[in-house]
Amino acid sequence: MGLNLVQEQGRIGSAEWAAAGRALPGENVSGDHFVALDTGDGSALFGAIDGLGHGDAAFDAAHRAAAVLSENPAEPLDVLILLCHRALANTRGAAVTLVSFSPSSISWIGIGNVRASLVAVAPGGPMVRATALNFGGIVGYSLPSVFEAQTIPVRTGDLLVIATDGLGTDESASVNLSSQTREIAEDLVATRSKSTDDSLVLVVRHRGTPQ
Ligand SMILES: [Mn+2]
């Protein structure tokens, strides 16, 4: 697997996750990175980072943010945004959306345009139950004066979808909830990636608390 193609999956507590992505065709590296980190007690930190633009400079910014998150996964989300902001000071910056996942609730925060939504099973098909509020700004360059995480409840079967802007919009309402997370992620990247940007999606399913 090269740096220009992402296909990974895993499980942390009740969260089954899969990531898929690809670099802008012609680039050897992607500027879109993800994190899926165990924070203990069945909880996890998930996130996606879109280094501005594409190519090596975008890769460098996203890589630094992912490294900071990996070193401090249990810090509060707003603290993590500040840590990323400092670490990216001499880079071109990035859009960053982070989600703290526990079996009963998720908290999320976004700076820039990486989308996150929570999709639930409904009688008429998938329903987007909540969407993260994204604050304007560029991590590493300019943060909004006020930003804070929001917390919402989650239930078994819910699907969290985090996608960079290299994927077309409204992806979460069209997912096939009966598919495995890996299939959902790979299908979204294969069918909805724009030809002008790197693309990445991280799909997390709440599998319920083990008995
Ligand atoms: Mn992008």
mmCIF file of C-alpha atoms and ligand atoms in Angstrom:
data_model
loop_
_atom_site.group_PDB
_atom_site.id
_atom_site.type_symbol
_atom_site.label_atom_id
_atom_site.label_comp_id
_atom_site.label_asym_id
_atom_site.label_seq_id
_atom_site.Cartn_x
_atom_site.Cartn_y
_atom_site.Cartn_z
ATOM 1 C CA MET A 1 0.000 0.000 0.000
ATOM 2 C CA GLY A 2 1.497 3.319 -1.014
ATOM 3 C CA LEU A 3 1.113 6.679 0.623
ATOM 4 C CA ASN A 4 -1.336 7.643 -2.085
ATOM 5 C CA LEU A 5 -3.889 4.970 -1.180
ATOM 6 C CA VAL A 6 -5.581 4.387 2.175
ATOM 7 C CA GLN A 7 -7.443 1.217 3.073
ATOM 8 C CA GLU A 8 -7.390 0.443 6.768
ATOM 9 C CA GLN A 9 -9.815 -0.867 9.339
ATOM 10 C CA GLY A 10 -9.991 -1.800 12.985
ATOM 11 C CA ARG A 11 -12.054 -1.955 16.133
ATOM 12 C CA ILE A 12 -11.800 0.051 19.343
ATOM 13 C CA GLY A 13 -14.280 -0.947 22.038
ATOM 14 C CA SER A 14 -17.735 -0.771 20.465
ATOM 15 C CA ALA A 15 -16.474 1.235 17.474
ATOM 16 C CA GLU A 16 -15.778 -0.651 14.267
ATOM 17 C CA TRP A 17 -13.992 1.655 11.846
ATOM 18 C CA ALA A 18 -12.702 1.695 8.293
ATOM 19 C CA ALA A 19 -10.887 4.374 6.340
ATOM 20 C CA ALA A 20 -10.491 4.718 2.602
ATOM 21 C CA GLY A 21 -8.899 7.417 0.542
ATOM 22 C CA ARG A 22 -6.698 8.262 -2.347
ATOM 23 C CA ALA A 23 -4.378 11.018 -3.460
ATOM 24 C CA LEU A 24 -5.246 13.368 -6.275
ATOM 25 C CA PRO A 25 -4.355 11.358 -9.374
ATOM 26 C CA GLY A 26 -0.747 12.157 -10.310
ATOM 27 C CA GLU A 27 0.377 12.795 -6.724
ATOM 28 C CA ASN A 28 2.521 10.288 -4.852
ATOM 29 C CA VAL A 29 1.209 11.272 -1.424
ATOM 30 C CA SER A 30 -2.155 12.333 -0.057
ATOM 31 C CA GLY A 31 -2.656 15.459 2.049
ATOM 32 C CA ASP A 32 -5.696 13.859 3.679
ATOM 33 C CA HIS A 33 -4.922 11.845 6.816
ATOM 34 C CA PHE A 34 -7.023 10.169 9.494
ATOM 35 C CA VAL A 35 -6.578 9.035 13.077
ATOM 36 C CA ALA A 36 -8.297 6.164 14.901
ATOM 37 C CA LEU A 37 -6.867 6.052 18.407
ATOM 38 C CA ASP A 38 -7.751 4.069 21.523
ATOM 39 C CA THR A 39 -8.241 6.443 24.463
ATOM 40 C CA GLY A 40 -9.107 3.746 27.024
ATOM 41 C CA ASP A 41 -12.330 2.627 28.707
ATOM 42 C CA GLY A 42 -13.857 1.625 25.371
ATOM 43 C CA SER A 43 -13.507 5.131 23.974
ATOM 44 C CA ALA A 44 -11.694 6.367 20.895
ATOM 45 C CA LEU A 45 -10.529 9.480 19.132
ATOM 46 C CA PHE A 46 -11.355 9.642 15.444
ATOM 47 C CA GLY A 47 -10.470 12.434 13.098
ATOM 48 C CA ALA A 48 -9.692 13.521 9.590
ATOM 49 C CA ILE A 49 -7.220 16.152 8.501
ATOM 50 C CA ASP A 50 -7.121 17.881 5.116
ATOM 51 C CA GLY A 51 -3.795 19.601 4.547
ATOM 52 C CA LEU A 52 -4.501 22.620 2.356
ATOM 53 C CA GLY A 53 -4.072 21.929 -1.309
ATOM 54 C CA HIS A 54 -2.341 18.678 -2.225
ATOM 55 C CA GLY A 55 1.108 17.186 -2.698
ATOM 56 C CA ASP A 56 4.084 17.161 -0.338
ATOM 57 C CA ALA A 57 3.260 20.372 1.558
ATOM 58 C CA ALA A 58 -0.293 19.177 2.248
ATOM 59 C CA PHE A 59 1.065 15.792 3.312
ATOM 60 C CA ASP A 60 3.494 17.465 5.719
ATOM 61 C CA ALA A 61 0.772 19.527 7.418
ATOM 62 C CA ALA A 62 -1.609 16.578 7.764
ATOM 63 C CA HIS A 63 1.173 14.283 8.927
ATOM 64 C CA ARG A 64 2.189 16.690 11.702
ATOM 65 C CA ALA A 65 -1.386 17.013 12.927
ATOM 66 C CA ALA A 66 -1.835 13.244 12.962
ATOM 67 C CA ALA A 67 1.400 12.875 14.932
ATOM 68 C CA VAL A 68 0.294 15.398 17.574
ATOM 69 C CA LEU A 69 -3.063 13.651 17.939
ATOM 70 C CA SER A 70 -1.383 10.263 18.250
ATOM 71 C CA GLU A 71 0.835 11.574 21.041
ATOM 72 C CA ASN A 72 -2.040 13.177 23.003
ATOM 73 C CA PRO A 73 -5.184 11.181 22.186
ATOM 74 C CA ALA A 74 -6.897 11.617 25.565
ATOM 75 C CA GLU A 75 -6.738 15.414 25.716
ATOM 76 C CA PRO A 76 -10.019 17.352 25.356
ATOM 77 C CA LEU A 77 -10.944 18.153 21.756
ATOM 78 C CA ASP A 78 -10.450 21.905 22.044
ATOM 79 C CA VAL A 79 -7.002 21.324 23.535
ATOM 80 C CA LEU A 80 -6.163 19.003 20.655
ATOM 81 C CA ILE A 81 -7.139 21.690 18.169
ATOM 82 C CA LEU A 82 -4.791 24.126 19.920
ATOM 83 C CA LEU A 83 -1.965 21.575 19.955
ATOM 84 C CA CYS A 84 -2.444 20.979 16.237
ATOM 85 C CA HIS A 85 -2.571 24.722 15.624
ATOM 86 C CA ARG A 86 0.832 25.158 17.266
ATOM 87 C CA ALA A 87 2.357 22.159 15.526
ATOM 88 C CA LEU A 88 1.222 23.395 12.118
ATOM 89 C CA ALA A 89 2.458 26.968 12.569
ATOM 90 C CA ASN A 90 5.086 26.701 9.838
ATOM 91 C CA THR A 91 3.034 24.629 7.445
ATOM 92 C CA ARG A 92 0.356 25.653 4.975
ATOM 93 C CA GLY A 93 -2.280 24.599 7.519
ATOM 94 C CA ALA A 94 -5.149 22.154 7.511
ATOM 95 C CA ALA A 95 -8.836 21.602 8.066
ATOM 96 C CA VAL A 96 -9.315 19.323 11.062
ATOM 97 C CA THR A 97 -12.412 17.582 12.408
ATOM 98 C CA LEU A 98 -12.166 15.460 15.549
ATOM 99 C CA VAL A 99 -14.667 13.109 17.163
ATOM 100 C CA SER A 100 -14.422 11.662 20.640
ATOM 101 C CA PHE A 101 -16.415 8.426 20.627
ATOM 102 C CA SER A 102 -17.755 6.631 23.680
ATOM 103 C CA PRO A 103 -20.404 3.888 23.753
ATOM 104 C CA SER A 104 -23.040 6.383 24.947
ATOM 105 C CA SER A 105 -22.139 9.655 23.257
ATOM 106 C CA ILE A 106 -19.887 11.418 20.819
ATOM 107 C CA SER A 107 -18.363 14.870 20.980
ATOM 108 C CA TRP A 108 -17.134 16.574 17.861
ATOM 109 C CA ILE A 109 -15.468 19.744 16.700
ATOM 110 C CA GLY A 110 -14.360 20.943 13.291
ATOM 111 C CA ILE A 111 -12.170 23.790 12.082
ATOM 112 C CA GLY A 112 -12.501 24.156 8.330
ATOM 113 C CA ASN A 113 -14.474 22.016 5.958
ATOM 114 C CA VAL A 114 -13.952 18.371 6.921
ATOM 115 C CA ARG A 115 -17.532 17.147 7.375
ATOM 116 C CA ALA A 116 -18.773 14.781 10.057
ATOM 117 C CA SER A 117 -22.265 13.384 10.355
ATOM 118 C CA LEU A 118 -24.086 10.739 12.320
ATOM 119 C CA VAL A 119 -26.313 8.478 10.262
ATOM 120 C CA ALA A 120 -29.030 6.380 11.886
ATOM 121 C CA VAL A 121 -31.124 3.515 10.625
ATOM 122 C CA ALA A 122 -34.651 4.808 9.971
ATOM 123 C CA PRO A 123 -37.758 3.166 8.432
ATOM 124 C CA GLY A 124 -37.283 5.031 5.143
ATOM 125 C CA GLY A 125 -33.561 4.353 4.886
ATOM 126 C CA PRO A 126 -30.487 6.078 6.247
ATOM 127 C CA MET A 127 -31.202 9.315 8.072
ATOM 128 C CA VAL A 128 -28.635 11.954 8.952
ATOM 129 C CA ARG A 129 -29.388 12.538 12.615
ATOM 130 C CA ALA A 130 -26.760 15.165 13.336
ATOM 131 C CA THR A 131 -23.966 17.044 11.602
ATOM 132 C CA ALA A 132 -20.913 18.527 13.258
ATOM 133 C CA LEU A 133 -20.838 22.308 13.448
ATOM 134 C CA ASN A 134 -17.715 23.434 11.644
ATOM 135 C CA PHE A 135 -16.035 26.654 12.631
ATOM 136 C CA GLY A 136 -14.317 28.792 10.012
ATOM 137 C CA GLY A 137 -10.546 28.912 10.079
ATOM 138 C CA ILE A 138 -7.363 27.113 9.154
ATOM 139 C CA VAL A 139 -5.547 25.083 11.789
ATOM 140 C CA GLY A 140 -1.954 26.361 11.895
ATOM 141 C CA TYR A 141 -2.879 29.716 10.413
ATOM 142 C CA SER A 142 -6.011 31.224 11.961
ATOM 143 C CA LEU A 143 -8.371 29.820 14.568
ATOM 144 C CA PRO A 144 -11.759 31.346 15.367
ATOM 145 C CA SER A 145 -11.857 33.326 18.621
ATOM 146 C CA VAL A 146 -14.427 30.933 20.059
ATOM 147 C CA PHE A 147 -14.885 27.245 19.329
ATOM 148 C CA GLU A 148 -16.157 24.377 21.394
ATOM 149 C CA ALA A 149 -17.111 20.759 20.976
ATOM 150 C CA GLN A 150 -20.723 19.598 20.911
ATOM 151 C CA THR A 151 -21.900 16.337 22.461
ATOM 152 C CA ILE A 152 -24.754 14.152 21.235
ATOM 153 C CA PRO A 153 -25.960 10.679 22.231
ATOM 154 C CA VAL A 154 -25.208 7.639 20.055
ATOM 155 C CA ARG A 155 -26.963 4.297 19.796
ATOM 156 C CA THR A 156 -26.014 0.867 18.625
ATOM 157 C CA GLY A 157 -26.102 0.758 14.829
ATOM 158 C CA ASP A 158 -25.360 4.439 14.338
ATOM 159 C CA LEU A 159 -22.805 5.243 11.675
ATOM 160 C CA LEU A 160 -20.359 8.123 11.950
ATOM 161 C CA VAL A 161 -19.044 9.406 8.619
ATOM 162 C CA ILE A 162 -16.104 11.839 8.480
ATOM 163 C CA ALA A 163 -15.184 13.037 4.990
ATOM 164 C CA THR A 164 -12.828 15.575 3.472
ATOM 165 C CA ASP A 165 -14.023 17.972 0.784
ATOM 166 C CA GLY A 166 -12.456 15.786 -1.888
ATOM 167 C CA LEU A 167 -15.616 13.732 -1.598
ATOM 168 C CA GLY A 168 -18.838 15.091 -3.036
ATOM 169 C CA THR A 169 -21.403 16.345 -0.535
ATOM 170 C CA ASP A 170 -24.353 14.445 0.902
ATOM 171 C CA GLU A 171 -22.420 11.217 0.981
ATOM 172 C CA SER A 172 -23.811 10.102 4.303
ATOM 173 C CA ALA A 173 -27.467 9.996 3.248
ATOM 174 C CA SER A 174 -26.694 7.602 0.417
ATOM 175 C CA VAL A 175 -24.737 4.952 2.303
ATOM 176 C CA ASN A 176 -25.918 1.369 2.363
ATOM 177 C CA LEU A 177 -26.230 0.717 6.077
ATOM 178 C CA SER A 178 -26.334 -3.042 5.574
ATOM 179 C CA SER A 179 -22.803 -3.001 4.169
ATOM 180 C CA GLN A 180 -19.667 -3.431 6.222
ATOM 181 C CA THR A 181 -17.802 -0.264 7.178
ATOM 182 C CA ARG A 182 -14.930 -1.189 4.863
ATOM 183 C CA GLU A 183 -17.297 -1.557 1.915
ATOM 184 C CA ILE A 184 -19.044 1.728 2.706
ATOM 185 C CA ALA A 185 -15.756 3.622 2.920
ATOM 186 C CA GLU A 186 -14.284 2.114 -0.224
ATOM 187 C CA ASP A 187 -17.510 2.588 -2.161
ATOM 188 C CA LEU A 188 -17.729 6.274 -1.212
ATOM 189 C CA VAL A 189 -14.152 6.928 -2.323
ATOM 190 C CA ALA A 190 -14.590 4.954 -5.530
ATOM 191 C CA THR A 191 -17.834 6.642 -6.558
ATOM 192 C CA ARG A 192 -17.768 10.148 -5.080
ATOM 193 C CA SER A 193 -14.169 11.379 -5.166
ATOM 194 C CA LYS A 194 -13.625 14.622 -7.035
ATOM 195 C CA SER A 195 -10.997 14.610 -9.781
ATOM 196 C CA THR A 196 -9.447 17.822 -8.407
ATOM 197 C CA ASP A 197 -8.419 16.893 -4.862
ATOM 198 C CA ASP A 198 -7.253 14.215 -2.464
ATOM 199 C CA SER A 199 -10.148 12.372 -0.855
ATOM 200 C CA LEU A 200 -10.608 10.526 2.403
ATOM 201 C CA VAL A 201 -13.480 9.073 4.392
ATOM 202 C CA LEU A 202 -13.538 7.469 7.817
ATOM 203 C CA VAL A 203 -16.610 5.375 8.657
ATOM 204 C CA VAL A 204 -17.307 4.257 12.238
ATOM 205 C CA ARG A 205 -20.134 1.962 13.276
ATOM 206 C CA HIS A 206 -21.374 1.598 16.844
ATOM 207 C CA ARG A 207 -21.510 -2.173 17.311
ATOM 208 C CA GLY A 208 -22.965 -2.090 20.811
ATOM 209 C CA THR A 209 -21.288 -2.771 24.081
ATOM 210 C CA PRO A 210 -19.942 -6.347 24.393
ATOM 211 C CA GLN A 211 -21.881 -8.384 26.965
HETATM 212 MN MN MN B 1 -9.341 18.934 0.209
#
